[in-house]
Amino acid sequence: KDKLTVKVCEDVDSILEACSQSNPSLVVLKQSISGGNAVDICLKIREMGEWGEDTLFLVVAKNHDDLEMGRAESNIIPKESWLVEPVSVAYIRTRVRMSLLRAPCKWVRASIPANEEARLVALKESCMMDVNQPEGLKRITRVARQLFDVGAACFTLLAKDYVKLISAEGLDCINIPRDEAMCAHVVSDQDFTLVADALEDDRFADNPLVQGAPYLRFYAGMPIWSKAKDGQSYIIGSFCLLDQKPREFNTEQL
């Protein structure tokens, strides 16, 4: 729908051949590629001609350690052009569009918590991922939606790659890619998160859940903690309120 011509290549030789033939405006690369790495490929593309000097790059690293190493070792790829998995197609599409327009991308993905591995263990131990619309949680979401007069209320759990809605009132119980979910910020910030107007917030203005269905404008999320077998407590998800119009909460509501 962005009217972009896209070529997918699996190894270094095919990438360089495709670039020499099509002179791309932007190249999206995995940090480690069969036959080489992203930085070396960028250097070779830069040497292909004047068009290569203007080519933009996005590089996707497998984890945060690889991301930081790549940023430190490369001065050809700007720090803001490095991404880390998991990354959704929608996010890459938005970054590509903003890069081609030379405009800032107003969609900030939540960072991965330092205790992510232990947090995911705690999530598994909670057995909450196996439940769907339990009656007790349905009552809470139903009352919260009415009490705060919002479009939707829901309980969410943050898995490795996605957010699962285990109970929702006013919204379908679906899975949402992690980097699209505002709930991921609640987990990474380990705090209450309030977004009065997503279109005016540089973290979310270009988010597909704001630009498209369900057209979110307001978000308020509170962390859900779970005690693991190691004796520590971890945030496994959030309880949140959503609306399609900007909202302000007073002190009593907060």
Short mmCIF file of C-alpha atoms in Angstrom, two decimals:
data_model
loop_
_atom_site.label_atom_id
_atom_site.label_comp_id
_atom_site.label_asym_id
_atom_site.label_seq_id
_atom_site.Cartn_x
_atom_site.Cartn_y
_atom_site.Cartn_z
CA LYS A 1 0.00 0.00 0.00
CA ASP A 2 3.05 2.27 0.28
CA LYS A 3 3.73 1.73 -3.46
CA LEU A 4 7.28 0.58 -2.79
CA THR A 5 9.20 -1.86 -4.96
CA VAL A 6 10.68 -4.49 -2.65
CA LYS A 7 13.32 -7.13 -3.40
CA VAL A 8 14.12 -9.88 -0.88
CA CYS A 9 17.61 -11.41 -0.90
CA GLU A 10 19.06 -14.23 1.20
CA ASP A 11 22.84 -13.81 0.90
CA VAL A 12 25.54 -11.21 0.31
CA ASP A 13 26.05 -11.86 -3.42
CA SER A 14 22.34 -11.59 -4.24
CA ILE A 15 22.04 -8.40 -2.14
CA LEU A 16 24.93 -6.71 -3.94
CA GLU A 17 23.67 -7.84 -7.35
CA ALA A 18 20.17 -6.52 -6.63
CA CYS A 19 21.58 -3.20 -5.42
CA SER A 20 23.78 -2.75 -8.48
CA GLN A 21 20.78 -3.33 -10.73
CA SER A 22 18.13 -1.28 -8.92
CA ASN A 23 20.06 1.47 -7.06
CA PRO A 24 17.78 1.30 -3.98
CA SER A 25 16.94 4.30 -1.82
CA LEU A 26 16.85 2.16 1.31
CA VAL A 27 18.23 -1.25 2.30
CA VAL A 28 17.01 -3.26 5.32
CA LEU A 29 19.56 -5.84 6.51
CA LYS A 30 19.91 -8.43 9.22
CA GLN A 31 23.11 -7.81 11.16
CA SER A 32 24.41 -11.30 10.35
CA ILE A 33 23.81 -12.53 6.80
CA SER A 34 24.90 -15.65 4.99
CA GLY A 35 28.33 -14.85 3.57
CA GLY A 36 28.99 -11.64 5.51
CA ASN A 37 27.62 -8.95 7.78
CA ALA A 38 25.54 -5.80 7.45
CA VAL A 39 28.37 -3.31 7.96
CA ASP A 40 30.55 -4.80 5.20
CA ILE A 41 27.56 -4.84 2.84
CA CYS A 42 26.85 -1.17 3.57
CA LEU A 43 30.44 -0.25 2.77
CA LYS A 44 30.32 -2.13 -0.55
CA ILE A 45 27.02 -0.47 -1.50
CA ARG A 46 28.47 2.95 -0.68
CA GLU A 47 31.28 2.25 -3.17
CA MET A 48 28.92 1.41 -6.05
CA GLY A 49 28.44 4.98 -7.19
CA GLU A 50 26.95 8.34 -6.28
CA TRP A 51 23.55 6.77 -5.59
CA GLY A 52 25.18 4.51 -3.02
CA GLU A 53 26.30 7.52 -1.01
CA ASP A 54 22.65 8.52 -0.54
CA THR A 55 21.29 5.06 0.29
CA LEU A 56 19.68 4.73 3.72
CA PHE A 57 20.13 1.60 5.84
CA LEU A 58 18.18 -0.14 8.60
CA VAL A 59 19.93 -3.01 10.38
CA VAL A 60 18.14 -5.58 12.56
CA ALA A 61 20.19 -7.20 15.35
CA LYS A 62 19.27 -10.52 16.99
CA ASN A 63 19.61 -9.24 20.56
CA HIS A 64 20.66 -6.20 22.58
CA ASP A 65 24.28 -7.35 23.00
CA ASP A 66 24.66 -7.63 19.21
CA LEU A 67 22.91 -4.28 18.82
CA GLU A 68 25.31 -2.45 21.14
CA MET A 69 28.32 -4.18 19.60
CA GLY A 70 27.19 -3.24 16.10
CA ARG A 71 26.58 0.38 17.08
CA ALA A 72 29.99 0.62 18.72
CA GLU A 73 31.90 -0.92 15.80
CA SER A 74 30.16 0.91 12.97
CA ASN A 75 30.30 4.61 12.11
CA ILE A 76 28.68 4.17 8.71
CA ILE A 77 25.24 3.29 10.10
CA PRO A 78 23.63 5.87 12.44
CA LYS A 79 22.67 4.59 15.89
CA GLU A 80 18.99 5.34 15.26
CA SER A 81 19.09 3.05 12.20
CA TRP A 82 19.77 -0.04 14.32
CA LEU A 83 16.80 -2.18 15.42
CA VAL A 84 16.60 -5.27 17.60
CA GLU A 85 14.39 -8.34 17.33
CA PRO A 86 11.53 -8.99 17.82
CA VAL A 87 10.40 -6.46 15.22
CA SER A 88 7.08 -6.53 13.38
CA VAL A 89 6.53 -5.98 9.66
CA ALA A 90 4.36 -2.97 10.53
CA TYR A 91 7.20 -1.34 12.46
CA ILE A 92 9.73 -1.87 9.68
CA ARG A 93 7.21 -0.54 7.15
CA THR A 94 6.76 2.61 9.24
CA ARG A 95 10.49 3.10 9.68
CA VAL A 96 11.04 2.62 5.94
CA ARG A 97 8.37 5.17 5.10
CA MET A 98 9.74 7.73 7.56
CA SER A 99 13.32 7.14 6.36
CA LEU A 100 12.36 7.71 2.73
CA LEU A 101 10.51 10.87 3.72
CA ARG A 102 13.53 11.96 5.82
CA ALA A 103 11.05 12.46 8.65
CA PRO A 104 11.34 11.39 12.30
CA CYS A 105 9.56 8.16 13.19
CA LYS A 106 7.07 8.85 15.97
CA TRP A 107 6.87 5.28 17.12
CA VAL A 108 9.22 4.21 19.89
CA ARG A 109 9.34 0.51 20.71
CA ALA A 110 9.54 -0.39 24.38
CA SER A 111 12.95 -1.55 25.52
CA ILE A 112 13.53 -5.14 26.63
CA PRO A 113 13.78 -5.36 30.45
CA ALA A 114 17.15 -6.40 31.87
CA ASN A 115 15.43 -9.28 33.68
CA GLU A 116 13.52 -10.43 30.57
CA GLU A 117 14.60 -14.08 30.74
CA ALA A 118 13.52 -14.44 34.37
CA ARG A 119 10.35 -12.43 33.66
CA LEU A 120 9.32 -14.87 30.93
CA VAL A 121 9.93 -17.77 33.32
CA ALA A 122 7.65 -16.08 35.85
CA LEU A 123 5.01 -15.61 33.16
CA LYS A 124 5.14 -19.31 32.30
CA GLU A 125 4.97 -20.31 35.96
CA SER A 126 1.86 -18.15 36.45
CA CYS A 127 -0.06 -20.36 33.95
CA MET A 128 -2.00 -17.20 32.98
CA MET A 129 -1.19 -17.61 29.27
CA ASP A 130 -3.52 -20.62 29.23
CA VAL A 131 -6.61 -18.73 30.42
CA ASN A 132 -9.08 -16.86 28.23
CA GLN A 133 -11.75 -14.46 29.46
CA PRO A 134 -12.01 -15.82 33.04
CA GLU A 135 -15.22 -14.65 34.66
CA GLY A 136 -13.49 -12.87 37.54
CA LEU A 137 -11.39 -10.71 35.20
CA LYS A 138 -14.39 -10.11 32.92
CA ARG A 139 -16.27 -8.56 35.82
CA ILE A 140 -13.34 -6.26 36.60
CA THR A 141 -12.94 -5.08 33.00
CA ARG A 142 -16.69 -4.56 32.67
CA VAL A 143 -16.91 -2.46 35.83
CA ALA A 144 -13.72 -0.50 34.99
CA ARG A 145 -15.01 0.39 31.54
CA GLN A 146 -18.24 1.74 33.01
CA LEU A 147 -16.61 3.45 36.01
CA PHE A 148 -14.04 5.35 33.94
CA ASP A 149 -16.36 5.79 30.92
CA VAL A 150 -13.76 4.57 28.41
CA GLY A 151 -14.05 2.63 25.18
CA ALA A 152 -12.30 -0.48 26.47
CA ALA A 153 -10.65 -2.09 29.49
CA CYS A 154 -8.45 -5.18 29.41
CA PHE A 155 -5.92 -7.42 31.10
CA THR A 156 -2.83 -8.18 29.02
CA LEU A 157 0.18 -10.49 29.30
CA LEU A 158 3.52 -9.73 27.62
CA ALA A 159 5.09 -12.79 25.98
CA LYS A 160 8.42 -12.79 24.11
CA ASP A 161 7.06 -11.60 20.76
CA TYR A 162 3.49 -10.53 21.43
CA VAL A 163 0.93 -9.24 23.90
CA LYS A 164 -2.04 -11.46 24.70
CA LEU A 165 -5.35 -9.99 25.82
CA ILE A 166 -6.70 -12.53 28.31
CA SER A 167 -9.76 -10.46 29.22
CA ALA A 168 -11.21 -7.46 27.42
CA GLU A 169 -14.38 -5.39 27.51
CA GLY A 170 -14.99 -3.25 24.43
CA LEU A 171 -12.15 -4.84 22.47
CA ASP A 172 -11.62 -8.27 20.89
CA CYS A 173 -9.29 -10.64 22.76
CA ILE A 174 -6.46 -10.82 20.24
CA ASN A 175 -2.68 -11.11 20.15
CA ILE A 176 -0.78 -7.91 19.32
CA PRO A 177 2.84 -7.76 18.10
CA ARG A 178 5.03 -6.70 21.01
CA ASP A 179 6.42 -3.59 19.37
CA GLU A 180 2.91 -2.30 18.58
CA ALA A 181 1.58 -2.74 22.12
CA MET A 182 1.56 0.22 24.50
CA CYS A 183 1.42 -2.36 27.31
CA ALA A 184 5.05 -3.26 26.55
CA HIS A 185 6.04 0.20 27.85
CA VAL A 186 4.36 -0.54 31.17
CA VAL A 187 6.57 -3.61 31.54
CA SER A 188 9.81 -1.94 30.45
CA ASP A 189 9.20 1.22 32.55
CA GLN A 190 7.91 -0.84 35.51
CA ASP A 191 5.44 1.91 36.28
CA PHE A 192 1.99 3.29 35.60
CA THR A 193 1.84 4.61 32.02
CA LEU A 194 -0.55 7.37 30.94
CA VAL A 195 -0.96 8.57 27.35
CA ALA A 196 -3.49 11.41 27.21
CA ASP A 197 -3.38 11.75 23.40
CA ALA A 198 -1.36 9.24 21.38
CA LEU A 199 -1.34 11.47 18.28
CA GLU A 200 0.51 14.11 20.29
CA ASP A 201 2.95 11.61 21.83
CA ASP A 202 6.20 11.00 19.90
CA ARG A 203 6.31 7.41 21.21
CA PHE A 204 3.00 6.42 19.61
CA ALA A 205 1.84 8.89 16.92
CA ASP A 206 2.92 6.59 14.04
CA ASN A 207 1.89 3.36 15.77
CA PRO A 208 -0.48 1.32 13.53
CA LEU A 209 -2.92 0.94 16.45
CA VAL A 210 -3.16 4.73 16.50
CA GLN A 211 -3.05 5.38 12.76
CA GLY A 212 -5.40 2.45 12.05
CA ALA A 213 -7.95 0.26 13.82
CA PRO A 214 -8.74 0.46 16.69
CA TYR A 215 -7.56 4.12 16.35
CA LEU A 216 -6.37 4.49 19.92
CA ARG A 217 -5.88 7.98 21.34
CA PHE A 218 -5.95 7.39 25.10
CA TYR A 219 -4.11 4.74 27.13
CA ALA A 220 -3.63 4.14 30.85
CA GLY A 221 -1.84 1.02 32.03
CA MET A 222 -0.92 -0.40 35.44
CA PRO A 223 1.68 -3.20 35.90
CA ILE A 224 0.59 -6.70 36.92
CA TRP A 225 3.16 -8.36 39.17
CA SER A 226 3.62 -12.09 39.70
CA LYS A 227 5.83 -13.84 42.25
CA ALA A 228 8.03 -16.52 40.71
CA LYS A 229 9.45 -19.69 42.22
CA ASP A 230 12.79 -17.90 42.70
CA GLY A 231 11.07 -15.68 45.28
CA GLN A 232 11.26 -12.54 43.13
CA SER A 233 8.32 -10.62 41.68
CA TYR A 234 8.16 -9.71 37.99
CA ILE A 235 5.83 -7.68 35.81
CA ILE A 236 4.07 -10.12 33.48
CA GLY A 237 1.51 -7.77 31.95
CA SER A 238 -0.82 -4.88 32.61
CA PHE A 239 -4.35 -3.79 33.35
CA CYS A 240 -5.24 -0.98 30.98
CA LEU A 241 -7.94 1.46 29.91
CA LEU A 242 -8.26 2.53 26.25
CA ASP A 243 -10.27 5.05 24.28
CA GLN A 244 -10.58 6.43 20.76
CA LYS A 245 -10.57 10.01 21.99
CA PRO A 246 -8.07 11.99 24.09
CA ARG A 247 -8.74 11.89 27.82
CA GLU A 248 -7.52 13.55 30.99
CA PHE A 249 -7.86 11.84 34.36
CA ASN A 250 -8.31 13.84 37.54
CA THR A 251 -6.36 13.14 40.74
CA GLU A 252 -9.17 11.06 42.22
CA GLN A 253 -9.36 8.82 39.15
CA LEU A 254 -5.59 8.33 39.10
#
